[in-house]
Backbone as ProteinMPNN parsed JSONL, in Angstrom:
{"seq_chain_A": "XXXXXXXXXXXXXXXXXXXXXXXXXXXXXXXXXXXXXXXXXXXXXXXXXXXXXXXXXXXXXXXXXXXXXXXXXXXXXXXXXXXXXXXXXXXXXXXXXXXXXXXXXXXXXXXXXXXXXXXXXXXXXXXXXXXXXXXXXXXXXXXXXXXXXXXXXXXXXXXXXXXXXXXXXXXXXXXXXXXXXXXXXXXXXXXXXXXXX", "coords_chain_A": {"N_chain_A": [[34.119, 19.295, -49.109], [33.865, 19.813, -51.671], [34.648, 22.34, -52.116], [37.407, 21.182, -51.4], [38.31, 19.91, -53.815], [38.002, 21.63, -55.562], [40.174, 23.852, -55.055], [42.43, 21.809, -55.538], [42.325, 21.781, -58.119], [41.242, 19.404, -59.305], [39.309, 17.344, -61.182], [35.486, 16.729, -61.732], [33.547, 14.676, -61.513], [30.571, 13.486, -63.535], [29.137, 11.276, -61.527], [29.981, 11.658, -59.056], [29.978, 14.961, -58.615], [27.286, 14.935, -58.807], [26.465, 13.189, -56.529], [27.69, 14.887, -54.882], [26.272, 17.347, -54.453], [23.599, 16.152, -54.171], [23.854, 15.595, -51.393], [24.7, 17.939, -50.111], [22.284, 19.284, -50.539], [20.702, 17.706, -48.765], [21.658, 17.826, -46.584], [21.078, 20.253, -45.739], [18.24, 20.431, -46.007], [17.456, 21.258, -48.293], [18.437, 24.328, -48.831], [17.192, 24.867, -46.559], [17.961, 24.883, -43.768], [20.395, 25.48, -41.625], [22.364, 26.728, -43.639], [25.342, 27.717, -45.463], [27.139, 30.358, -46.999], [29.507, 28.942, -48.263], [27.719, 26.854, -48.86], [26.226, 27.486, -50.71], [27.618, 27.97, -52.587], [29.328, 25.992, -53.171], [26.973, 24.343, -54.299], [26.244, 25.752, -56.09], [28.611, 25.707, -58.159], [28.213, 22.894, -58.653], [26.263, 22.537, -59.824], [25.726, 22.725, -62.566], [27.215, 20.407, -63.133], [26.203, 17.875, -62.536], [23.96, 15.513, -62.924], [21.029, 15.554, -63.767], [18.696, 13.984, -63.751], [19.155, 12.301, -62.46], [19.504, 12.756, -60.086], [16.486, 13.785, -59.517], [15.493, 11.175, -59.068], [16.553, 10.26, -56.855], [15.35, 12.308, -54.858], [12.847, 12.214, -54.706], [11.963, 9.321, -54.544], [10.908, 6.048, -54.782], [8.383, 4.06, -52.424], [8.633, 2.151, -50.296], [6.478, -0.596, -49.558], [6.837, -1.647, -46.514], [7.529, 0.872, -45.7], [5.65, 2.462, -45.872], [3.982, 1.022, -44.526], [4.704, 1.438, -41.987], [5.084, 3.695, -41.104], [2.221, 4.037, -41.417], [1.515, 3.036, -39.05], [3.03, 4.639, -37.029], [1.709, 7.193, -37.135], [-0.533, 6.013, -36.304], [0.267, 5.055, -33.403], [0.782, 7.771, -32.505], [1.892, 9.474, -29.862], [1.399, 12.963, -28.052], [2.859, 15.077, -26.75], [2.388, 18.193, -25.793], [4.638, 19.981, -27.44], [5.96, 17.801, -28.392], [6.095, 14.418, -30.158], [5.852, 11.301, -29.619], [6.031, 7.588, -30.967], [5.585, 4.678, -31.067], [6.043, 2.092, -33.211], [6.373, -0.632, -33.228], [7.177, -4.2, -33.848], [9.668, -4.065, -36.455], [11.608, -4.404, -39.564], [13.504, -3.224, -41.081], [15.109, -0.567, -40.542], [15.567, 1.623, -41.529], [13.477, 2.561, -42.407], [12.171, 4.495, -39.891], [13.69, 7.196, -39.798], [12.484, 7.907, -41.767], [9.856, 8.049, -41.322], [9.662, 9.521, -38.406], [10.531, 12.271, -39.94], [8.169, 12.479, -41.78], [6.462, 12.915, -39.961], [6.889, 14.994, -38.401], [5.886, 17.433, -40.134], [3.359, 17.949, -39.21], [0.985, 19.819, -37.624], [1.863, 21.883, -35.133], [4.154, 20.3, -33.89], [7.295, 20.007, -32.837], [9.598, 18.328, -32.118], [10.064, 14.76, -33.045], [9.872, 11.484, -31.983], [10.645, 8.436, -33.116], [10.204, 4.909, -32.78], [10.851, 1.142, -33.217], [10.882, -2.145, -32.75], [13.438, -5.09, -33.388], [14.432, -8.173, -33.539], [16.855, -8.303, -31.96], [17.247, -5.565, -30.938], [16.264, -2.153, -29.693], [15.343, -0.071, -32.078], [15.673, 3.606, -32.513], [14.589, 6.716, -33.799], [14.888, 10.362, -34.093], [13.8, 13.442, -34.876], [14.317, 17.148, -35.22], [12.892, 20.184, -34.881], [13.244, 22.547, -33.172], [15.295, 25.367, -31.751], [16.009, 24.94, -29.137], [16.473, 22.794, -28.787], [18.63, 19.989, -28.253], [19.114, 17.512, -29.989], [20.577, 15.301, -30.5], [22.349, 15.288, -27.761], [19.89, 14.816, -26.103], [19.276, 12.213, -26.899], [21.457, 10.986, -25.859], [21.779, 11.058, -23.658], [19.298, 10.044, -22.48], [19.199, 7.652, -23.301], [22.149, 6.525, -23.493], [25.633, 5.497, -24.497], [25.363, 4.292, -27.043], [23.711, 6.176, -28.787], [22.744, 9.58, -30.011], [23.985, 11.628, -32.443], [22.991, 15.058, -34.499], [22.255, 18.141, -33.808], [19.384, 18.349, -34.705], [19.25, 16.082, -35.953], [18.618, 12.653, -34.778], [19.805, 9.447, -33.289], [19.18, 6.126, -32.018], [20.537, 3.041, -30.349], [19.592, 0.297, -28.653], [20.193, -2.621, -27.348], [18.096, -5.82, -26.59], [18.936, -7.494, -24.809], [18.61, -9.827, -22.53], [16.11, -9.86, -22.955], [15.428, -10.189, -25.374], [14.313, -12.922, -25.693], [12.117, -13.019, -25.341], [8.414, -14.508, -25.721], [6.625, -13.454, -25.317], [5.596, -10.648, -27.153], [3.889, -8.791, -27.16], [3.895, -7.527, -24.81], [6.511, -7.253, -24.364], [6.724, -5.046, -26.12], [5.303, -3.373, -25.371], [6.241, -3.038, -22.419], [8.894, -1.567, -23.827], [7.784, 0.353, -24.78], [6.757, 1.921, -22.614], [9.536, 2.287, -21.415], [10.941, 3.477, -23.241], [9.085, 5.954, -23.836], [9.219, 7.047, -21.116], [12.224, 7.397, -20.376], [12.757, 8.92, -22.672], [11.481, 11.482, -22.372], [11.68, 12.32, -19.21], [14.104, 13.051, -19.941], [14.068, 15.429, -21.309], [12.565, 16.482, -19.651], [9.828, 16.745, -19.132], [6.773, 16.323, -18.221], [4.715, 13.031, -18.201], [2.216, 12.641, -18.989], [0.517, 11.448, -21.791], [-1.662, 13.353, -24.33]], "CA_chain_A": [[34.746, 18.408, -50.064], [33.771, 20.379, -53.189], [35.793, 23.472, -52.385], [38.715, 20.856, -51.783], [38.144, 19.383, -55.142], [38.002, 22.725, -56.684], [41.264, 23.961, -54.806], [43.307, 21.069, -56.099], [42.048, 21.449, -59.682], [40.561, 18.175, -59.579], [38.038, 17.026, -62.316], [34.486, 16.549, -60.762], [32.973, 13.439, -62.41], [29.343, 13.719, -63.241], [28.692, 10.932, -60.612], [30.668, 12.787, -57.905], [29.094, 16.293, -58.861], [25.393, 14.48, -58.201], [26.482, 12.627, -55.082], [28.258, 16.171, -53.462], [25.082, 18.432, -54.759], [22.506, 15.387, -52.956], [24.397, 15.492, -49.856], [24.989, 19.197, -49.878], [20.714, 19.812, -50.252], [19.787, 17.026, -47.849], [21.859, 18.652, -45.27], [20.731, 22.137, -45.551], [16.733, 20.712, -46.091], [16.827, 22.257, -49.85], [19.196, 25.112, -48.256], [16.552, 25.506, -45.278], [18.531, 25.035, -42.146], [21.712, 25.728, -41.489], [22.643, 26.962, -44.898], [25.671, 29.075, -45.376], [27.609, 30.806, -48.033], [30.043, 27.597, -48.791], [27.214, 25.832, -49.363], [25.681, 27.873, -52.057], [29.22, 28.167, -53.299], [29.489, 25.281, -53.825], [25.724, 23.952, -54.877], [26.368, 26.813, -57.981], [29.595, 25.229, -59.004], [28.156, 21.429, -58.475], [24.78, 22.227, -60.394], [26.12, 22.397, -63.918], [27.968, 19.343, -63.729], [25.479, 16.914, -62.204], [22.918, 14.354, -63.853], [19.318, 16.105, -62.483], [17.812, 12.79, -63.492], [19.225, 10.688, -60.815], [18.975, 13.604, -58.363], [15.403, 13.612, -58.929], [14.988, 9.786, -58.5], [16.951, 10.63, -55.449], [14.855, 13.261, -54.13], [11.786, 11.742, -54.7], [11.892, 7.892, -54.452], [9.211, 5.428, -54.297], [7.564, 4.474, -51.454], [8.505, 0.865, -50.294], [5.225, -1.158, -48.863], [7.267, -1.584, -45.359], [7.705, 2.277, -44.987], [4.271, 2.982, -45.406], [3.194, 0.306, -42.729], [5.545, 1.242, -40.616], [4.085, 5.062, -41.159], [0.686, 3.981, -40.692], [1.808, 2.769, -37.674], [3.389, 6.236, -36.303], [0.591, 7.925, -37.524], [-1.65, 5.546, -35.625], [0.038, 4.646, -32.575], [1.402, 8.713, -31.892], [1.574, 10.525, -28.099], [1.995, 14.018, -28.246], [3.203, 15.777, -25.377], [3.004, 19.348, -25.904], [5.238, 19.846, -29.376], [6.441, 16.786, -28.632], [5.302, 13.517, -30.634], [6.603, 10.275, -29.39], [5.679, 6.875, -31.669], [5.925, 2.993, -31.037], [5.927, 1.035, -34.192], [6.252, -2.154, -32.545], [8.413, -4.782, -35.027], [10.1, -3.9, -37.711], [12.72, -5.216, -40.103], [13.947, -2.376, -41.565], [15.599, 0.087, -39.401], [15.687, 3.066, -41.783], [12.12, 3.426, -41.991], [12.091, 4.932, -38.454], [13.7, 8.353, -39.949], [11.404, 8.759, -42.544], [8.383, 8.189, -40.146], [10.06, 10.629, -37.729], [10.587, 13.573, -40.695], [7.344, 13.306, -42.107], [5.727, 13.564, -38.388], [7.943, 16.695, -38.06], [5.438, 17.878, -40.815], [2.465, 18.304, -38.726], [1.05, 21.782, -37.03], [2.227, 22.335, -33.712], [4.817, 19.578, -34.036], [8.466, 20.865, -33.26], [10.176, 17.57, -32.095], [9.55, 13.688, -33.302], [10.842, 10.397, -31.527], [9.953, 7.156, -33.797], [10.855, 3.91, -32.631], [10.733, 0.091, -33.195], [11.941, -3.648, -32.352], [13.928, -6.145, -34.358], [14.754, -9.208, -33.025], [17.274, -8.365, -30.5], [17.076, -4.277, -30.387], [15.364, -1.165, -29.967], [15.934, 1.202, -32.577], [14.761, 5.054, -32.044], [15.145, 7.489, -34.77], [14.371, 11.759, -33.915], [13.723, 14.719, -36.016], [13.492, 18.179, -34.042], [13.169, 22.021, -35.562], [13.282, 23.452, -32.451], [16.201, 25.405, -31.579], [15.893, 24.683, -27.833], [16.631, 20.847, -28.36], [20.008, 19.424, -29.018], [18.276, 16.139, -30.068], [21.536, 14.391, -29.998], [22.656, 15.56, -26.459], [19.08, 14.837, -25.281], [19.56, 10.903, -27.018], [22.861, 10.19, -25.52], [21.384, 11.55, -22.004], [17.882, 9.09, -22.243], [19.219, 6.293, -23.831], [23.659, 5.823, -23.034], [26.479, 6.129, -25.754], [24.856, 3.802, -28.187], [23.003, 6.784, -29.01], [23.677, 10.577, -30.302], [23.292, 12.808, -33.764], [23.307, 16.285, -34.875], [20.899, 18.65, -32.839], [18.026, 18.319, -35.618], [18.824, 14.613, -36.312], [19.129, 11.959, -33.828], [19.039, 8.185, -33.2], [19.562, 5.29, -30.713], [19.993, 1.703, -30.573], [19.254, -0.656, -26.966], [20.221, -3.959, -27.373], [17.361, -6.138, -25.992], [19.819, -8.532, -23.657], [17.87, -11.276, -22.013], [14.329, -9.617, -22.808], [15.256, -10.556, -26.946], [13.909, -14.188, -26.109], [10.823, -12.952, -24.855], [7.849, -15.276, -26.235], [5.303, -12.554, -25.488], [5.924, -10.233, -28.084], [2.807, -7.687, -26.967], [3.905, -7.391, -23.138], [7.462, -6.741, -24.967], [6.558, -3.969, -27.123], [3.974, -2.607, -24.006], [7.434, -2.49, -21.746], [9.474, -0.823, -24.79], [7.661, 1.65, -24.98], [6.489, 2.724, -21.727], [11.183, 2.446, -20.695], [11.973, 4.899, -24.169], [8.961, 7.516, -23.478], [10.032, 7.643, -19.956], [13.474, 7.952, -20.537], [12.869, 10.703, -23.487], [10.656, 12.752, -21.841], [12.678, 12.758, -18.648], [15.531, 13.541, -20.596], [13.94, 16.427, -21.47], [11.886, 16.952, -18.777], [8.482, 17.101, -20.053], [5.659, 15.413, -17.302], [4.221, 11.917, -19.052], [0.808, 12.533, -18.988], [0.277, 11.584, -22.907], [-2.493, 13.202, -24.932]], "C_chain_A": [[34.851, 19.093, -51.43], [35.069, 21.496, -53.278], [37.147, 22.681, -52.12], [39.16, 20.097, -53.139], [38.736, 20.836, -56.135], [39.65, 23.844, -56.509], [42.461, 23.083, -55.372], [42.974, 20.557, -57.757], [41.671, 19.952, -59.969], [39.555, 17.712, -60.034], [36.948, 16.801, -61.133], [34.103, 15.754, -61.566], [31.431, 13.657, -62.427], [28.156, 12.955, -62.003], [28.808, 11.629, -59.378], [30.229, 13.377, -57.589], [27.345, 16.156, -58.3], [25.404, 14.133, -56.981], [26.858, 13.839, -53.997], [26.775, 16.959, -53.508], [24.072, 17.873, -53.687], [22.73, 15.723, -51.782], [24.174, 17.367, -49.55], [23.137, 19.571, -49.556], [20.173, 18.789, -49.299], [20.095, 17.284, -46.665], [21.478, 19.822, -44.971], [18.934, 21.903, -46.086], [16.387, 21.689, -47.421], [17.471, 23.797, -49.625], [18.063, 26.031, -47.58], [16.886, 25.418, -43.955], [19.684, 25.022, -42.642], [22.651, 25.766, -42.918], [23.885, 28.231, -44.487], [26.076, 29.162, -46.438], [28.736, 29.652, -48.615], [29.139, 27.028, -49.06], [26.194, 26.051, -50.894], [26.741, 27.988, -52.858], [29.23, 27.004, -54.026], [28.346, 24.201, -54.87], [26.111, 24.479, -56.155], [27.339, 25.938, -58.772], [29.362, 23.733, -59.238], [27.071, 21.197, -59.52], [24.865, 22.03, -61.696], [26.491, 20.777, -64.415], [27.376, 18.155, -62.936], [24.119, 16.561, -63.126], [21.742, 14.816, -62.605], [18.277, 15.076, -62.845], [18.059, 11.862, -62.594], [18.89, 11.737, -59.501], [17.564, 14.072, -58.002], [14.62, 12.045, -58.494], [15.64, 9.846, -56.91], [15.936, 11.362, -54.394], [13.732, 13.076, -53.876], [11.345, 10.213, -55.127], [10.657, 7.072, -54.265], [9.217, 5.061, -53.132], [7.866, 3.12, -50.708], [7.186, 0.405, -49.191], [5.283, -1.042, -47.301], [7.201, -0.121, -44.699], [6.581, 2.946, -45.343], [3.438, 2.204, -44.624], [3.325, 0.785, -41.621], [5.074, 2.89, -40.154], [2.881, 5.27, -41.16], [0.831, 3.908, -39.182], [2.325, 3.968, -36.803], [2.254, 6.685, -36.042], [-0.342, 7.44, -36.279], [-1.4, 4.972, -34.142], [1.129, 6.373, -31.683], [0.821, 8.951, -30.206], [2.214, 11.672, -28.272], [1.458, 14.379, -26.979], [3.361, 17.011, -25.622], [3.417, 19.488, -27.349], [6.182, 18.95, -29.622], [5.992, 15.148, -29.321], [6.339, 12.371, -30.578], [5.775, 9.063, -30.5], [6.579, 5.603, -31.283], [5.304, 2.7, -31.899], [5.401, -0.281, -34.39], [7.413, -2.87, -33.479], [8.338, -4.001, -36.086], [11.107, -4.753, -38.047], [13.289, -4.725, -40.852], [14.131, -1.411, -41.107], [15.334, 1.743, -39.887], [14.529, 3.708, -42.137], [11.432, 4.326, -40.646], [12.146, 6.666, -38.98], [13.087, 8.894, -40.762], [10.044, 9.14, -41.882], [8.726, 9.592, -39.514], [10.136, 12.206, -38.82], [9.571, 13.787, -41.312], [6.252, 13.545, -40.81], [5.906, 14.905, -38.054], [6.962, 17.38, -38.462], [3.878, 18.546, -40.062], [2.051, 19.148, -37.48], [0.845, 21.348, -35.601], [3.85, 21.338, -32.871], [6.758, 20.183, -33.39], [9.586, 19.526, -32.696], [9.509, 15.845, -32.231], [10.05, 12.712, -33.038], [9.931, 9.239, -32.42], [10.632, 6.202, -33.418], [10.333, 2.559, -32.603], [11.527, -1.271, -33.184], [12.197, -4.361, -33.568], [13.934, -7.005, -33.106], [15.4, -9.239, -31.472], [17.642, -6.927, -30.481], [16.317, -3.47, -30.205], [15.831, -0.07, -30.913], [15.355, 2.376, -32.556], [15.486, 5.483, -32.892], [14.013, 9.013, -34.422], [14.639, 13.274, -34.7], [13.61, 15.853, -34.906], [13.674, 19.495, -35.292], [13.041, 23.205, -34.304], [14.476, 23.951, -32.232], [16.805, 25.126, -30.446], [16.847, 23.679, -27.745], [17.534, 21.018, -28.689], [19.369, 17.713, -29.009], [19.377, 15.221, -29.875], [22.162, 14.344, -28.277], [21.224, 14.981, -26.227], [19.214, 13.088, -25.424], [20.482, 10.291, -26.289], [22.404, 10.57, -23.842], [20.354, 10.424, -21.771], [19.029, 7.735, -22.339], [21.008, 5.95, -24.009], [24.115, 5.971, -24.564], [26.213, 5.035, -27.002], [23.439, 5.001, -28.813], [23.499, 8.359, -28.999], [23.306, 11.229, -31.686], [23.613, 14.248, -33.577], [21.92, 16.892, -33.762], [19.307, 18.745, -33.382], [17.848, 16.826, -36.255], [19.215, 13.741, -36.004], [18.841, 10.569, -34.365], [19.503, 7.109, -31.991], [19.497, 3.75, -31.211], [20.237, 1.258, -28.831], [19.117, -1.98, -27.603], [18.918, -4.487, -26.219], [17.686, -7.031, -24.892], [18.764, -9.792, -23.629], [16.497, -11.227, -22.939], [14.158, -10.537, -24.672], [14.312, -12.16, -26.823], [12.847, -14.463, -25.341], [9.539, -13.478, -26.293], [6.613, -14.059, -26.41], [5.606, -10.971, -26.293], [5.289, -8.677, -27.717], [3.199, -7.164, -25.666], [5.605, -6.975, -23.101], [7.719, -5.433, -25.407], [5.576, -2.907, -26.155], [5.879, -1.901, -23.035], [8.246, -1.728, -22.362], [8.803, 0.404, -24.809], [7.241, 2.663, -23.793], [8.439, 2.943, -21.24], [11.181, 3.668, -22.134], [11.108, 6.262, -23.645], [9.078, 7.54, -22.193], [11.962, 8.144, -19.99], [13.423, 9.145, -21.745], [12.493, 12.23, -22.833], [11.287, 13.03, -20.313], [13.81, 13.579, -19.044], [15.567, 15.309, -21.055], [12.934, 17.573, -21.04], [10.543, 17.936, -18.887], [7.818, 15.909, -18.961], [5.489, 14.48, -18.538], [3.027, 11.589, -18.832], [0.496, 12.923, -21.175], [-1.258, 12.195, -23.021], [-3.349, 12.072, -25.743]], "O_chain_A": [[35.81, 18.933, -52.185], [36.023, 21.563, -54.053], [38.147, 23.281, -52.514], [40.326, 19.774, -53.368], [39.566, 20.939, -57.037], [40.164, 24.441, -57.455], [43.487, 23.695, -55.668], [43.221, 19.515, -58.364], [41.943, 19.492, -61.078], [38.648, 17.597, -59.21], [37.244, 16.704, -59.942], [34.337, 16.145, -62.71], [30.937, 14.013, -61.357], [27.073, 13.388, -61.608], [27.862, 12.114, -58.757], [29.74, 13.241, -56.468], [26.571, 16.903, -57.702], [24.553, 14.579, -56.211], [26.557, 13.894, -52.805], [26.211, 17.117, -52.425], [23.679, 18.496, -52.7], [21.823, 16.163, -51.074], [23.401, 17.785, -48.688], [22.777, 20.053, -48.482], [19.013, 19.03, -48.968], [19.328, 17.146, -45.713], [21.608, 20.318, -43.852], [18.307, 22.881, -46.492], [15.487, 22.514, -47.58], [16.92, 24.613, -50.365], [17.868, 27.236, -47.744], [16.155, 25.845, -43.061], [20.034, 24.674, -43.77], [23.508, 24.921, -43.176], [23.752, 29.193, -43.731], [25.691, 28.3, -47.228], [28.628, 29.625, -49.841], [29.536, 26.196, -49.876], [25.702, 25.278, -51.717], [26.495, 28.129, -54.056], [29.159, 26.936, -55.253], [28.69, 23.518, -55.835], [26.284, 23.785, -57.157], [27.024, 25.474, -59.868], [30.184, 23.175, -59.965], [26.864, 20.105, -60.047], [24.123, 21.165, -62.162], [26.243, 20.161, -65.452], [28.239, 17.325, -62.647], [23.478, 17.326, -63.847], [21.585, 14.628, -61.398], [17.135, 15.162, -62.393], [17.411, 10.935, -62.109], [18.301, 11.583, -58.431], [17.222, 14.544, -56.918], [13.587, 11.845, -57.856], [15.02, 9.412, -55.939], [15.801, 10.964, -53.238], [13.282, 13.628, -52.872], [10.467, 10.005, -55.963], [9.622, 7.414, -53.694], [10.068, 5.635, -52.452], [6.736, 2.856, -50.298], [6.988, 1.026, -48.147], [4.339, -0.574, -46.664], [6.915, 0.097, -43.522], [6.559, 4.149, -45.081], [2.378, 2.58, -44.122], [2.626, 0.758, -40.608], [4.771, 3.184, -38.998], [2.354, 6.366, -40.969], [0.315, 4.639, -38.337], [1.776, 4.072, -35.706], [1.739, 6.649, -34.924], [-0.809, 8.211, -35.441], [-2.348, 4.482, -33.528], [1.88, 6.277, -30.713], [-0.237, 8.689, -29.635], [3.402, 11.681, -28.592], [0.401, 14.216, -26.369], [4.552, 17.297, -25.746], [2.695, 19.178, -28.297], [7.012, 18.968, -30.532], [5.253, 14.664, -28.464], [7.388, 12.353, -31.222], [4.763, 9.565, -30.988], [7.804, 5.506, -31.208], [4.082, 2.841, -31.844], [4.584, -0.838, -35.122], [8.419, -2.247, -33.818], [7.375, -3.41, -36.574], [11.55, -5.635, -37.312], [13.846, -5.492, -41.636], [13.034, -0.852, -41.083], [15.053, 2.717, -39.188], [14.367, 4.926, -42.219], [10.259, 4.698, -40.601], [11.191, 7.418, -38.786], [12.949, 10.117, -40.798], [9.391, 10.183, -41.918], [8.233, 10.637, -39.938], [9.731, 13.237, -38.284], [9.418, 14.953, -41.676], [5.329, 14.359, -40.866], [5.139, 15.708, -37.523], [6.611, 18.192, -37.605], [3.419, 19.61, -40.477], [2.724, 19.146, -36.449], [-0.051, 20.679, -35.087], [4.403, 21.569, -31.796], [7.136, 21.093, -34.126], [10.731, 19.894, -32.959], [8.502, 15.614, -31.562], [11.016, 12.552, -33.784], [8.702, 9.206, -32.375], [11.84, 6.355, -33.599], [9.275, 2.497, -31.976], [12.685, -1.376, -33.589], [11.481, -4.342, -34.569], [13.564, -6.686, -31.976], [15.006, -9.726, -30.412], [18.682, -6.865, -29.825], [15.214, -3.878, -30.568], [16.649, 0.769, -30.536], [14.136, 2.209, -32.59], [16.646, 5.118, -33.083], [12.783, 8.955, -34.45], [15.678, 13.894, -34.926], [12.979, 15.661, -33.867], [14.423, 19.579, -36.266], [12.808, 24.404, -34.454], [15.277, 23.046, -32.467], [18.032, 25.017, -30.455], [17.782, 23.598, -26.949], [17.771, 21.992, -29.403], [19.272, 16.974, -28.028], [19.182, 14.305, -29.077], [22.36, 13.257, -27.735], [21.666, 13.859, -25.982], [19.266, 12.463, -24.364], [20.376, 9.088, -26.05], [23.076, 10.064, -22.943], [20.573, 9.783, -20.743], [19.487, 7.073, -21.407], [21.207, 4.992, -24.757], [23.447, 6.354, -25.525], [27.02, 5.067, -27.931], [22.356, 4.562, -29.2], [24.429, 8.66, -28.25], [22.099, 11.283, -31.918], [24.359, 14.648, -32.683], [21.011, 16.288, -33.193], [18.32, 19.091, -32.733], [16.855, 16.386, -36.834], [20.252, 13.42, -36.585], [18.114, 10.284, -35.317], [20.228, 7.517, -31.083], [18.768, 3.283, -32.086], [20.942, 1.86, -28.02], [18.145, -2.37, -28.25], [18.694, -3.834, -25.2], [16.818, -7.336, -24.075], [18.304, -10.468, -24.549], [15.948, -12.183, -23.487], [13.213, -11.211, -25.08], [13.673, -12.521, -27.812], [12.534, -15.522, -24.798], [9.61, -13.064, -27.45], [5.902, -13.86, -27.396], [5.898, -10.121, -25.451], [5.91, -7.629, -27.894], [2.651, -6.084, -25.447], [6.069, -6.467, -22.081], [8.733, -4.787, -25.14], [5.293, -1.748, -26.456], [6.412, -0.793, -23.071], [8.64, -0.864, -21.579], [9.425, 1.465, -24.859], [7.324, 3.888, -23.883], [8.593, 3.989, -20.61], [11.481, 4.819, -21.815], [11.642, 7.284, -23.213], [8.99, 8.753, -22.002], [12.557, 9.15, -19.603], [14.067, 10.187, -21.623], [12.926, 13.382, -22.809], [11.429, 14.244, -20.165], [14.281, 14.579, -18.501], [16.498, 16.112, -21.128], [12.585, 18.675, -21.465], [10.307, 19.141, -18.795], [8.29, 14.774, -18.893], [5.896, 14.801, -19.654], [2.678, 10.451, -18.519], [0.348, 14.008, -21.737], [-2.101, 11.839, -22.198], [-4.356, 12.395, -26.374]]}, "name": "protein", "num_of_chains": 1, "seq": "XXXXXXXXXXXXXXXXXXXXXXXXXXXXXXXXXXXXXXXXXXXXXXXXXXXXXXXXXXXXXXXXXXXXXXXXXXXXXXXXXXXXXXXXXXXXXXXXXXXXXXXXXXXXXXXXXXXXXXXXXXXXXXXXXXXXXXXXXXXXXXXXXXXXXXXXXXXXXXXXXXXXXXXXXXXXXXXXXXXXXXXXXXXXXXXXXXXXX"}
């Protein structure tokens, strides 16, 4: 987008300039994966003309109460398979705490792929981080879990409508079946035995 901005002599607005620069470093991990020469190209020409006070409230945001429950909860209800680390949540009510769970799981030694997932009302949502180069995390999502599901090869996600099961009363015997159907279908998917640690 930048180099077509900068091809058609087109002003860069200082909002603009902050919003291409964010995007540009949250895809390239601070230009640690998949970084190439357009993207420092254009980072150089974006960095002058962006507001580095919103792009550090950006970069480092607070913490909301929900997405550190919901990250206790990873933390505390992980299965690692190998350098694989699967996680049931259980409810949630906020969907996009899933990929933060999943990226700071990523963070821990021996780690190289992270499935996080939890229920709303009437779905399952799954959100996956990987750094391996092996995985295509999206190919391996859309293989487990059908075309409501899919991503880049380092950042996946899924949704499973709950059909009938949504107006299940037992909530625990819910969240017990959820999670034994995703880590069988992940770990099939990528054909890893299911003998959790």
């Amino acid at each position: 987008m930048t180099k077509y901005l900068q091809q058609l002599n087109i002003n860069i607005s200082k909002t603009l300039a902050t919003a291409l620069l964010y995007g540009i470093r949250t895809d390239t991990q601070d230009f640690k994966r998949k970084t190439d020469p357009a993207d420092l190209s254009a980072a150089s020409y974006l960095y002058p003309l962006s507001n580095h006070g919103i792009l550090d409230q950006l970069e480092q945001p607070s913490m909301a109460i929900e997405t550190l429950e919901v990250l206790g909860e990873a933390i505390r209800n992980r299965q690692v398979l190998g350098s694989y680390l699967l996680s049931n949540v259980g409810n949630i009510r906020d969907r996009d705490t899933l990929p933060q769970a999943a990226d700071y799981l990523l963070s821990l030694e021996g780690i190289s792929t992270t499935v996080v997932f939890g229920v709303t009302e009437d779905r399952i949502y799954i959100s996956g981080r990987s750094t391996d180069i092996r995985v295509n995390l999206g190919e391996i999502m859309r293989q487990a879990f059908g075309e409501d599901a899919g991503g880049h090869a380092n950042a996946a996600g899924a949704q499973i409508p709950l059909g009938v099961f949504s107006a299940t009363k037992d909530r625990q015997t819910l969240l017990r079946l959820v999670n034994e159907a995703v880590v069988k279908r992940f770990l099939s998917a990528v054909g890893v035995e299911s003998t959790a640690e």
